[in-house]
Each structure stands twice: as structure tokens, then as C-alpha cells.
Short mmCIF file of C-alpha atoms and ligand atoms in Angstrom, two decimals:
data_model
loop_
_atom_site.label_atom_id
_atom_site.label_comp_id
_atom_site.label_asym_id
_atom_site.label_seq_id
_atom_site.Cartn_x
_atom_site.Cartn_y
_atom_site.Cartn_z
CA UNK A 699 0.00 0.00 0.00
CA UNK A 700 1.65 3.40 -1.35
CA UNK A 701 1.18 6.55 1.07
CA UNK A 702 1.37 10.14 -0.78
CA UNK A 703 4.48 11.72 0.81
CA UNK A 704 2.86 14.81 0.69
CA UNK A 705 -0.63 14.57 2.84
CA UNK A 706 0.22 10.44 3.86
CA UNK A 707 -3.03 9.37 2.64
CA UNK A 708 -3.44 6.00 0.98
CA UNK A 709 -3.31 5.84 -3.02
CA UNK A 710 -5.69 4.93 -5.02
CA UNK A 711 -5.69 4.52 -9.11
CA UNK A 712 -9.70 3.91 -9.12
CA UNK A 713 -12.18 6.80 -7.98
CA UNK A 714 -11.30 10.18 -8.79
CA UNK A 715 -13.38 11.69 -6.57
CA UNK A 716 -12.53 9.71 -3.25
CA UNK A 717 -8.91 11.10 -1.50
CA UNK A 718 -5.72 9.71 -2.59
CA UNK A 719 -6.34 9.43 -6.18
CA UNK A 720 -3.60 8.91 -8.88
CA UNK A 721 -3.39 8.23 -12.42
CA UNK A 722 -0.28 6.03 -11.74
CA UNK A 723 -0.29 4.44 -8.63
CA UNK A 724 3.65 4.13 -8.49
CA UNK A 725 4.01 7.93 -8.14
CA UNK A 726 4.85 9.76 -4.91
CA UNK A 727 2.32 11.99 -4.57
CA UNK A 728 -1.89 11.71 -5.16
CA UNK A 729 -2.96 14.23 -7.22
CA UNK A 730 -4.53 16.53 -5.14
CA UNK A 731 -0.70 16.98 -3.73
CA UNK A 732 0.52 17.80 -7.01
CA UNK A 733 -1.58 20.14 -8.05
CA UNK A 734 -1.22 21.98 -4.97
CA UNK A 735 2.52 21.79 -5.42
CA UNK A 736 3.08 22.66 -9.13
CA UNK A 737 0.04 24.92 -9.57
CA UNK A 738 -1.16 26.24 -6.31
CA UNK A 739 -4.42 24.69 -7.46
CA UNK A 740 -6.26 24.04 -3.85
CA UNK A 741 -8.82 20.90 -3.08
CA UNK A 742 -10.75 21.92 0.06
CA UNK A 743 -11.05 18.62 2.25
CA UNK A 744 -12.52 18.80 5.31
CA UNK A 745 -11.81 15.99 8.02
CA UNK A 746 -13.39 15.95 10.80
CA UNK A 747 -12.30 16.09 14.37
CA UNK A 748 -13.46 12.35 15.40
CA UNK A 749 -10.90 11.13 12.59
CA UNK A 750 -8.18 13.59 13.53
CA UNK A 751 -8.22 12.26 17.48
CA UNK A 752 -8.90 8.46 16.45
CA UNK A 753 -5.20 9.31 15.00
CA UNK A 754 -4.05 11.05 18.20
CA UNK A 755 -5.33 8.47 20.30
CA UNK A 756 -3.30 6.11 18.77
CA UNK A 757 0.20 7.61 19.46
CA UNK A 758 2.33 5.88 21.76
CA UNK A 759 2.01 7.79 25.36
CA UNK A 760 5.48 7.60 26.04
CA UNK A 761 6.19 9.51 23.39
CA UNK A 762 6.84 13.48 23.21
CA UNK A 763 4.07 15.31 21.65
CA UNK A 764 5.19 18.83 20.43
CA UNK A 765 2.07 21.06 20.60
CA UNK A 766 2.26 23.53 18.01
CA UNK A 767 0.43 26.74 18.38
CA UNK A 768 0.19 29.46 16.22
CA UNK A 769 1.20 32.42 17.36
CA UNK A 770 -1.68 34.42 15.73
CA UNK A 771 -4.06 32.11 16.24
CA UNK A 772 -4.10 30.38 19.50
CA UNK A 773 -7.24 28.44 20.09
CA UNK A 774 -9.81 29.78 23.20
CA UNK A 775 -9.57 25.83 24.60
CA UNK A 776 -7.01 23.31 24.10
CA UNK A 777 -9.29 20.87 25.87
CA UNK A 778 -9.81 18.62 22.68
CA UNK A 779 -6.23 18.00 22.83
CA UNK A 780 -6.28 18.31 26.59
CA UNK A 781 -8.70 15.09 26.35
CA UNK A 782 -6.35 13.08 24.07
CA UNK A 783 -3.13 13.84 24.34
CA UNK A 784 -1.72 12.91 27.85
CA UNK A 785 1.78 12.42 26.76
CA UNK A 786 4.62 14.75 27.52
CA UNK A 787 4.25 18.36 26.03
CA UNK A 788 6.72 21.07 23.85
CA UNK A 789 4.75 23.26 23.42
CA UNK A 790 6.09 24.98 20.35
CA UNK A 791 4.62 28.67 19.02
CA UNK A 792 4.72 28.94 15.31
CA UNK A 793 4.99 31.82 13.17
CA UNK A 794 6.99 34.64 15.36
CA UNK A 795 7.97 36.49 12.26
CA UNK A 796 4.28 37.86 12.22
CA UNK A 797 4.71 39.37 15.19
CA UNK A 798 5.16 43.04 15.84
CA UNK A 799 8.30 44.07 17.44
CA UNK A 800 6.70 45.05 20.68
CA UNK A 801 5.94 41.13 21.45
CA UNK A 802 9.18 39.57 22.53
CA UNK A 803 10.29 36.45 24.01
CA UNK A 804 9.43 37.04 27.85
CA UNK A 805 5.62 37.31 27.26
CA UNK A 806 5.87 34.05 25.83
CA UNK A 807 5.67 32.42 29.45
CA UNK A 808 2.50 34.31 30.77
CA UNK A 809 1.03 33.21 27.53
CA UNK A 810 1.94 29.43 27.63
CA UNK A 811 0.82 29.42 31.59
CA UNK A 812 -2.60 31.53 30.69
CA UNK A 813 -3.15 28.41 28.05
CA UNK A 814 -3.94 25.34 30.69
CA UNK A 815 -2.02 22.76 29.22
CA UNK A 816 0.96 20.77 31.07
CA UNK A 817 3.88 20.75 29.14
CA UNK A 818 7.71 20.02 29.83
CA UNK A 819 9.27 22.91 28.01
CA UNK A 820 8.18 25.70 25.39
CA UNK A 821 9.24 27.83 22.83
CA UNK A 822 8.56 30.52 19.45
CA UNK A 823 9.83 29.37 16.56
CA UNK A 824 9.56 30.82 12.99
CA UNK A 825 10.08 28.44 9.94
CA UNK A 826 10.24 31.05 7.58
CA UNK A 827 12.81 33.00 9.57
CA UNK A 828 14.51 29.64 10.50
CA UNK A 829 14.33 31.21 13.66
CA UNK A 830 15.17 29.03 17.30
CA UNK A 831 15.00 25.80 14.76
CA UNK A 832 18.07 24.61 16.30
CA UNK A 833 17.15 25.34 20.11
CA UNK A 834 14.16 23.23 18.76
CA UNK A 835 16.19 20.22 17.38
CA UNK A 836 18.14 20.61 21.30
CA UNK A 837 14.86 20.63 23.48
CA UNK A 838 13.15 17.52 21.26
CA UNK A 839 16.43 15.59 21.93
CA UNK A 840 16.40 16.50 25.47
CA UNK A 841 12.58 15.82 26.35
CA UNK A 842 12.09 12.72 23.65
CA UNK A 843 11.61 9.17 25.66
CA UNK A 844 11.49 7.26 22.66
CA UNK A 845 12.62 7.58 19.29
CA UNK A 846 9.51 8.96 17.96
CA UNK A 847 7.80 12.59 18.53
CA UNK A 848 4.63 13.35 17.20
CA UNK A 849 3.69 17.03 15.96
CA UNK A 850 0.16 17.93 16.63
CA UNK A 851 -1.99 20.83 16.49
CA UNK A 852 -4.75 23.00 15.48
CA UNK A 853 -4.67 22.92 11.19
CA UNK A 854 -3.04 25.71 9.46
CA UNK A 855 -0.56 25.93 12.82
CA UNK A 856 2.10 25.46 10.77
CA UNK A 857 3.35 21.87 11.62
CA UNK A 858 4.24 20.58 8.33
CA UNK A 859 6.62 23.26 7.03
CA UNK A 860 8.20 23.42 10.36
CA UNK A 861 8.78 19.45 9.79
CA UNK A 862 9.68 20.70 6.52
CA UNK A 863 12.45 23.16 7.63
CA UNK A 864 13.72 20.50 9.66
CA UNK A 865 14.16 17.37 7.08
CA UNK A 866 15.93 20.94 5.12
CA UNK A 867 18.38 21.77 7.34
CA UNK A 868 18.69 18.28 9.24
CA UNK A 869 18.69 16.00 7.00
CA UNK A 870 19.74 14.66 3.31
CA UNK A 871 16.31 13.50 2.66
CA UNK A 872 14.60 14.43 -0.44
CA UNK A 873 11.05 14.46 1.30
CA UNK A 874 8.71 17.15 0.80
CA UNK A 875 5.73 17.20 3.00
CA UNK A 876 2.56 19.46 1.04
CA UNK A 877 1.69 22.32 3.10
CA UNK A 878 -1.37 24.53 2.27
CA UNK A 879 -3.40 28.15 2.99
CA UNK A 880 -6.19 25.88 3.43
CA UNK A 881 -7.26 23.81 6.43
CA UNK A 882 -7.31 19.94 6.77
CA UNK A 883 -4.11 19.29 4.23
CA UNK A 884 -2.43 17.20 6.11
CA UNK A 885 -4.47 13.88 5.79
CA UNK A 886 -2.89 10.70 7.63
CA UNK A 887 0.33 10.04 10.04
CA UNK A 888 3.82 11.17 8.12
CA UNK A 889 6.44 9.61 9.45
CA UNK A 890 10.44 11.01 8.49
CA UNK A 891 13.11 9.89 9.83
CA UNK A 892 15.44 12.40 11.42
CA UNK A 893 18.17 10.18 12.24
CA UNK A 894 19.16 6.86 13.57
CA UNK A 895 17.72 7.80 17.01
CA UNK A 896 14.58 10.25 15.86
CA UNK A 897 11.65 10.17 14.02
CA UNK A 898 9.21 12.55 13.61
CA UNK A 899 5.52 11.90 12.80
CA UNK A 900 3.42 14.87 11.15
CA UNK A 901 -0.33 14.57 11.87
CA UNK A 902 -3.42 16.60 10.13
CA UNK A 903 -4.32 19.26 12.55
CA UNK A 904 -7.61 19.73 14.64
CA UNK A 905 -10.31 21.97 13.62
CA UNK A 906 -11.38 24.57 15.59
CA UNK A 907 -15.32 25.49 15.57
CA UNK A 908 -16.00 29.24 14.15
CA UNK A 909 -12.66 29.73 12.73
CA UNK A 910 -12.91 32.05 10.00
CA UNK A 911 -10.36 29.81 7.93
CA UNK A 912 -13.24 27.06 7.67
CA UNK A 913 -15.89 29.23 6.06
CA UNK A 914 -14.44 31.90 3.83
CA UNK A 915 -13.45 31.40 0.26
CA UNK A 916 -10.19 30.51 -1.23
CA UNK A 917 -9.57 34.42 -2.35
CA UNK A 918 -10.35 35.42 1.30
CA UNK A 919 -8.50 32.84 3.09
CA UNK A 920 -5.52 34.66 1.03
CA UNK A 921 -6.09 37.69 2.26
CA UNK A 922 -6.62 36.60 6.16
CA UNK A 923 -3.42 34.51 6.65
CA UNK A 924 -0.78 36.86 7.29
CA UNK A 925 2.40 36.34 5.01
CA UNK A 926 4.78 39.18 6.70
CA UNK A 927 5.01 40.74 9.99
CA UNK A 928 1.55 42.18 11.07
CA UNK A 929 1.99 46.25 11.17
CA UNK A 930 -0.60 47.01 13.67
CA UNK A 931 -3.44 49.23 12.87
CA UNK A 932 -4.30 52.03 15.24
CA UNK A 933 -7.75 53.62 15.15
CA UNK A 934 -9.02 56.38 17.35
CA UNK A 935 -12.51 56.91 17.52
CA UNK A 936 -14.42 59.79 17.82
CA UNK A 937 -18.18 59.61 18.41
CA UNK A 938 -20.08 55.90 17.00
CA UNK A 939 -18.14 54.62 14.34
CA UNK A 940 -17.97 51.51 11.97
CA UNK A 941 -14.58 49.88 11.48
CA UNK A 942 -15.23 47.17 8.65
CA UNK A 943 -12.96 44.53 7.19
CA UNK A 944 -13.00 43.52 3.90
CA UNK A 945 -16.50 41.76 3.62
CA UNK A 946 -16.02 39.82 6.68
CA UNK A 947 -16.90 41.92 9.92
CA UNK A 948 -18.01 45.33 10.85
CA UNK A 949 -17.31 46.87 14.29
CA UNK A 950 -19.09 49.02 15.97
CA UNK A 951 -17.12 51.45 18.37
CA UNK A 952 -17.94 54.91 20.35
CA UNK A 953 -15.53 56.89 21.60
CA UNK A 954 -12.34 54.55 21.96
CA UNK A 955 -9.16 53.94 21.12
CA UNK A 956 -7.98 50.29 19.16
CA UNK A 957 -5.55 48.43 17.86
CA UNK A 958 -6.07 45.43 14.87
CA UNK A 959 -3.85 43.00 14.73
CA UNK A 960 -5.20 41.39 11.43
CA UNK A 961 -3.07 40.02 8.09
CA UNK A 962 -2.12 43.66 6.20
CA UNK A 963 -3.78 42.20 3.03
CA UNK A 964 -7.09 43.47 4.37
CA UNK A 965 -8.79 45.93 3.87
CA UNK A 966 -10.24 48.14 6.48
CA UNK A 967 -12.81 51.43 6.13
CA UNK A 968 -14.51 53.56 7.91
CA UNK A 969 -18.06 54.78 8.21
CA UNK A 970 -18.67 57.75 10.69
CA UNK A 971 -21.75 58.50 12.84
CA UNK A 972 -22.97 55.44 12.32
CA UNK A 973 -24.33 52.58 14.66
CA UNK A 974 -24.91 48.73 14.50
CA UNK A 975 -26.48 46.20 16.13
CA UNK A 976 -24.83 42.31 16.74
CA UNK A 977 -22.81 41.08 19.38
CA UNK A 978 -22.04 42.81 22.18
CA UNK A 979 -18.80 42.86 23.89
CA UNK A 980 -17.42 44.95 26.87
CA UNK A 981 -13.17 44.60 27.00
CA UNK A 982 -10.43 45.98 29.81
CA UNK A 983 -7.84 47.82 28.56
CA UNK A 984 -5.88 44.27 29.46
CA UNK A 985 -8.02 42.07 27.14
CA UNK A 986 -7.80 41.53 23.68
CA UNK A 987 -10.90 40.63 21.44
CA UNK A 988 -10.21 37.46 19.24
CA UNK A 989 -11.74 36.98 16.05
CA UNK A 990 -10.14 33.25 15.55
CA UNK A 991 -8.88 32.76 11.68
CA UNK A 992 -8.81 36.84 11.29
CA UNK A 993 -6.50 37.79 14.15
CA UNK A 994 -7.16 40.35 17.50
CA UNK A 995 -8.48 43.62 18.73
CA UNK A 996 -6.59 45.33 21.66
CA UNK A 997 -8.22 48.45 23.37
CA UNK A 998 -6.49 51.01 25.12
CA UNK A 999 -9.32 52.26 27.32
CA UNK A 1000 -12.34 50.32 28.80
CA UNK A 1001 -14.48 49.88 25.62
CA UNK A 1002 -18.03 48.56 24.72
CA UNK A 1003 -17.84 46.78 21.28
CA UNK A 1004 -20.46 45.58 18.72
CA UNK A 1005 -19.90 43.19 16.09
CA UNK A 1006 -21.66 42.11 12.72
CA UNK A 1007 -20.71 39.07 10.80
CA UNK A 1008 -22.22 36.94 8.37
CA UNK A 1009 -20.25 34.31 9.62
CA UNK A 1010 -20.92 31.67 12.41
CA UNK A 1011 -17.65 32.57 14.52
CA UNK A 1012 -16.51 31.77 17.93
CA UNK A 1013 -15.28 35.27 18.69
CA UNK A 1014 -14.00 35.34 22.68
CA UNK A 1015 -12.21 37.52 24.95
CA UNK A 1016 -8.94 37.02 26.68
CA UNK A 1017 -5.90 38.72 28.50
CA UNK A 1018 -4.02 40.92 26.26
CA UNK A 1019 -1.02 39.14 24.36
CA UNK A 1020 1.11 42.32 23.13
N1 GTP B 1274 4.42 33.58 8.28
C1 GTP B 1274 4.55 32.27 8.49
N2 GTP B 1274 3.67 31.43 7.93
C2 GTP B 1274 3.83 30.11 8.17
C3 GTP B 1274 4.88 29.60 9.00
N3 GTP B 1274 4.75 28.26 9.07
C4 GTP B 1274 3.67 27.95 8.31
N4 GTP B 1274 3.11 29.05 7.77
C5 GTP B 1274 1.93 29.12 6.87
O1 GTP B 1274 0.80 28.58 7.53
C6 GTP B 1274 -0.04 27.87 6.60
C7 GTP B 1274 -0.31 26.49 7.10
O2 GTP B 1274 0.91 25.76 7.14
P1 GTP B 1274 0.96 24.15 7.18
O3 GTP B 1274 2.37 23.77 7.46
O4 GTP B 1274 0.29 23.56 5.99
O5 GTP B 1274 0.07 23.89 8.50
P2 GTP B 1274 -0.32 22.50 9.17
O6 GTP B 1274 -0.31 22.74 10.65
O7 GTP B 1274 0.54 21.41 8.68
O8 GTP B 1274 -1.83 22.33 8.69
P3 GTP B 1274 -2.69 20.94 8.54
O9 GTP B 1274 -1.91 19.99 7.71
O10 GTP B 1274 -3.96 21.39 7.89
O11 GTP B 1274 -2.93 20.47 9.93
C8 GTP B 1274 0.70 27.90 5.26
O12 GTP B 1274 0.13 28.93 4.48
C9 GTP B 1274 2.13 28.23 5.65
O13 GTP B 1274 2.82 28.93 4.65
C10 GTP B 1274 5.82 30.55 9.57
O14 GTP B 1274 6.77 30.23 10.29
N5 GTP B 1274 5.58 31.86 9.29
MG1 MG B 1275 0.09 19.70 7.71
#
């Protein structure tokens, strides 16, 4: 039985339409990999959760699990993964070249303890900046118990180019795992062998419920993922304004002072005088506003918020993270 070394699903030379489909079944990759490799040409799959943890639950509990979080986008709850995964933790945040400046290392810690998850050790890595890669290779060889450590996560957290980086820059393999703007790309266990005394094991990431990245369009999910560092956007508001994003969410502000932490891709307006009616939130100055798949609000003064979306999302407060 071939797996595609790109998304580690099963091939298949006979339905089109069911996963893991290739013309040849010798080749490496199904075609849904390929076209996402050679053409940027995106099949939405959506797995669901119960098949993501009946893979989790499988993994040897001796073995170190590094968590990885993005950065950006950390979850409300890690309880789904709480309720699986009761092996050893790294917890690993992804992405740190999309933070602003202001957000340095030492915040890092109030973040991972606001999170409630055990874990042995943590850290913020960037893949694209191939930054604290190595520190990463150090603390996986010092936690590991046995030879294999298991990457797991939210999807879209960024676990397969990090795994990517590291078969780069660690290894002489020729491996190339696929790695995708949308969610659920990573389909099955990917195992790559580091060296003689690691392995690491990719798995497709959990899905979170009313994150933006598994409703919008392909031409929106574009614009929402952040490519470069995130230049913050600062509006003061005089009087009942509207602050809308793209097509995606209007907010309704009076008098106060914010800050969007959102991809720069986006496009925001303004309407003045103007009121709306939708959710109602009432933030600290130490709370941020989370808008999971988009990005954050943080306020400066107490502030009274409304918010309009078409969208079903799970939009929550928590303590400020800049
Ligand atoms: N800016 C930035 N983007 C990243 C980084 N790592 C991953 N990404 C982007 O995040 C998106 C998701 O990356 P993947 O590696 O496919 O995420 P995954 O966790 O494997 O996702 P699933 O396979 O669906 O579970 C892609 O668009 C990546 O380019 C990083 O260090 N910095
Ligand atoms: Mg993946």
C-alpha cells in the first residue's frame, strides 16, 4: 500500500473523486498533492475532528508530543487535545515572524501558563525566519523518551513546514511534505526519519469550531493569513463609528481607542456616525478581542464593542497578548 508523501493518505488509481487518487499508482504523490505543489491549485477537504483524534489516540504515550500553536491564532480551549493527548508536552509557538516588534520572548511564558495545558518545556519558533529551529532540534532531543515525537496541532498551525524546515536543514532527505493556505491538508500520520535515534511523525491538525479559515473562500482565506510581519493598525474613535474589514466583519465602536492586529492584506474602512447592532462585547484595557482565523483587537481604554458578521464565529475575549 503506497502513502502520498505529501498529505500520507493511501493511493488509489480507481475513484477520482474519493482522496488519494492517482493516475499512476507508483508515483509519490496523489494528485490533489501535485496540483497543490506545481500549480497552487487548492482541493478543500474537510476531516473531521473524530478522525483527527482516532489518530491522536493512537500515538504511543510515552512519546513526546510537540504542541504547536500558532502564534496568531491560538485556540480559546485546548481541551480537545487536553482530552487526548496525555503524553509529555513542547509546546512549540509557530509563526513569530508575524509578530510586531513590541511582542518579545518574555511574554511568551504568561502566555503558555494563561493556556492550561501541562507541558515540559516551550518555545517561538519561525520556519520562515529559521528562527530558534536549532534550540528546537536541542529541546526535542532532550525531552524525547522514545525515538519517535509526534507534531500535533490545530490545522493551518504550521506543523508541516516546520517538519519541513527541519528534514531541510537536518537532513539529506529528499522528502517534501505538502503544506497549504487551506485547512485539513495534512491527511494521515507522516512519518520522516530524522536520524538513527529520531523520528518525527506529522499529523493533520484539529479543527477549531467558528474559525474564519473554515468558512471563507479561497480568495479570502488569502487575504486573512498573514504572510509578513503584522503592522498594527491604530484607530481612534471619535463619536459611534464603523470599522469594517474587507466583507467579513463590521465593528461598531464609540468613543475609543484600538488596535487590529489582522493580516495587512485586508482591507479596512470607515463609516462615521454610524451605529450597528450584533454582538455585544465589553473589553479591559488588558483584554484583547479574538476573532479566531482573522486575528485580535486590543483596546487602550475600557471599551463597549459591537460586532456584525455573516459568519458563524466563535469570537472570545482574553488577557491581552502584546
Ligand atoms: N508567516 C509564516 N507562515 C507560516 C509559518 N509556518 C507555516 N506558515 C503558513 O501557515 C499555513 C499552514 O501551514 P501548514 O504547514 O500547511 O500547516 P499545518 O499545521 O501542517 O496544517 P494541517 O496539515 O492542515 O494540519 C501555510 O500557508 C504556511 O505557509 C511561519 O513560520 N511563518
Ligand atoms: Mg500539515
Amino acid at each position: 500500500m503506497n502513502k502520498c508523501h505529501g498529505c500520507g493518505i493511501v493511493l488509489q488509481d480507481e475513484d477520482i473523486n474519493k482522496l488519494g487518487f492517482t493516475k499512476n499508482i507508483d508515483s509519490e504523490l496523489c494528485e490533489r498533492c501535485f496540483r497543490i505543489k506545481h500549480y497552487n491549485d487548492y482541493k478543500r477537504v474537510i476531516k473531521d475532528n473524530n478522525y483527527v483524534l482516532d489518530l491522536l489516540k493512537r500515538i504511543d504515550p510515552e512519546a513526546l508530543v510537540v504542541l504547536v500553536v500558532d502564534i496568531i491564532n491560538i485556540s480559546e480551549t485546548f481541551e480537545l487535545i487536553n482530552n487526548v493527548i496525555k503524553n509529555d508536552i513542547l509546546l512549540v509557538f509557530s509563526k513569530a515572524d508575524l509578530l510586531p516588534s513590541e511582542m518579545y520572548e518574555g511574554k511568551i511564558d504568561r502566555i503558555a501558563k494563561s493556556l492550561n495545558i501541562s507541558y515540559v518545556d516551550k518555545l517561538l519558533v519561525s520556519s520562515n525566519k529559521n528562527y530558534n529551529l536549532d534550540l528546537l532540534m536541542k529541546k526535542i532531543n532532550q525531552h524525547k523518551k522514545t525515538n519517535n515525537v509526534y507534531f500535533v496541532g490545530f490545522s493551518n498551525s504550521g506543523k508541516s513546514t516546520l517538519l519541513n524546515k527541519i528534514i531541510y536543514d537536518y537532513t539529506d532527505l529528499n522528502e517534501n511534505i505538502t503544506t497549504s493556505l487551506l485547512p485539513s491538508t495534512t491527511l494521515d500520520l507522516i512519518e520522516i526519519k530524522i536520524d538513527d535515534d529520531l523520528a518525527i511523525i506529522d499529523t493533520p491538525g484539529l479543527l477549531e469550531e467558528g474559525n474564519l479559515i473554515d468558512v471563507v473562500d479561497q480568495n479570502h482565506l488569502n487575504k486573512i493569513m498573514p504572510k509578513k510581519k503584522i503592522n498594527p493598525k491604530v484607530y481612534q474613535v471619535k463619536g459611534s463609528q464603523l470599522i469594517n474589514i474587507e466583507d467579513i466583519i463590521t465593528i461598531g465602536l464609540t468613543d475609543s481607542n484600538i488596535v487590529l492586529y489582522i493580516s495587512n492584506a485586508l482591507k479596512v474602512t470607515r463609516e462615521y456616525n454610524k451605529k450597528i447592532n450584533g454582538l455585544e462585547f465589553d473589553l479591559n484595557k488588558d483584554e484583547d478581542l479574538v476573532i479566531p482565523g482573522l486575528g485580535f483587537i486590543s483596546f487602550k481604554t475600557k471599551t463597549h464593542v459591537v460586532i456584525k458578521t455573516n459568519y458563524k464565529l466563535n469570537i472570545f475575549k482574553r488577557n491581552k497578548l502584546i
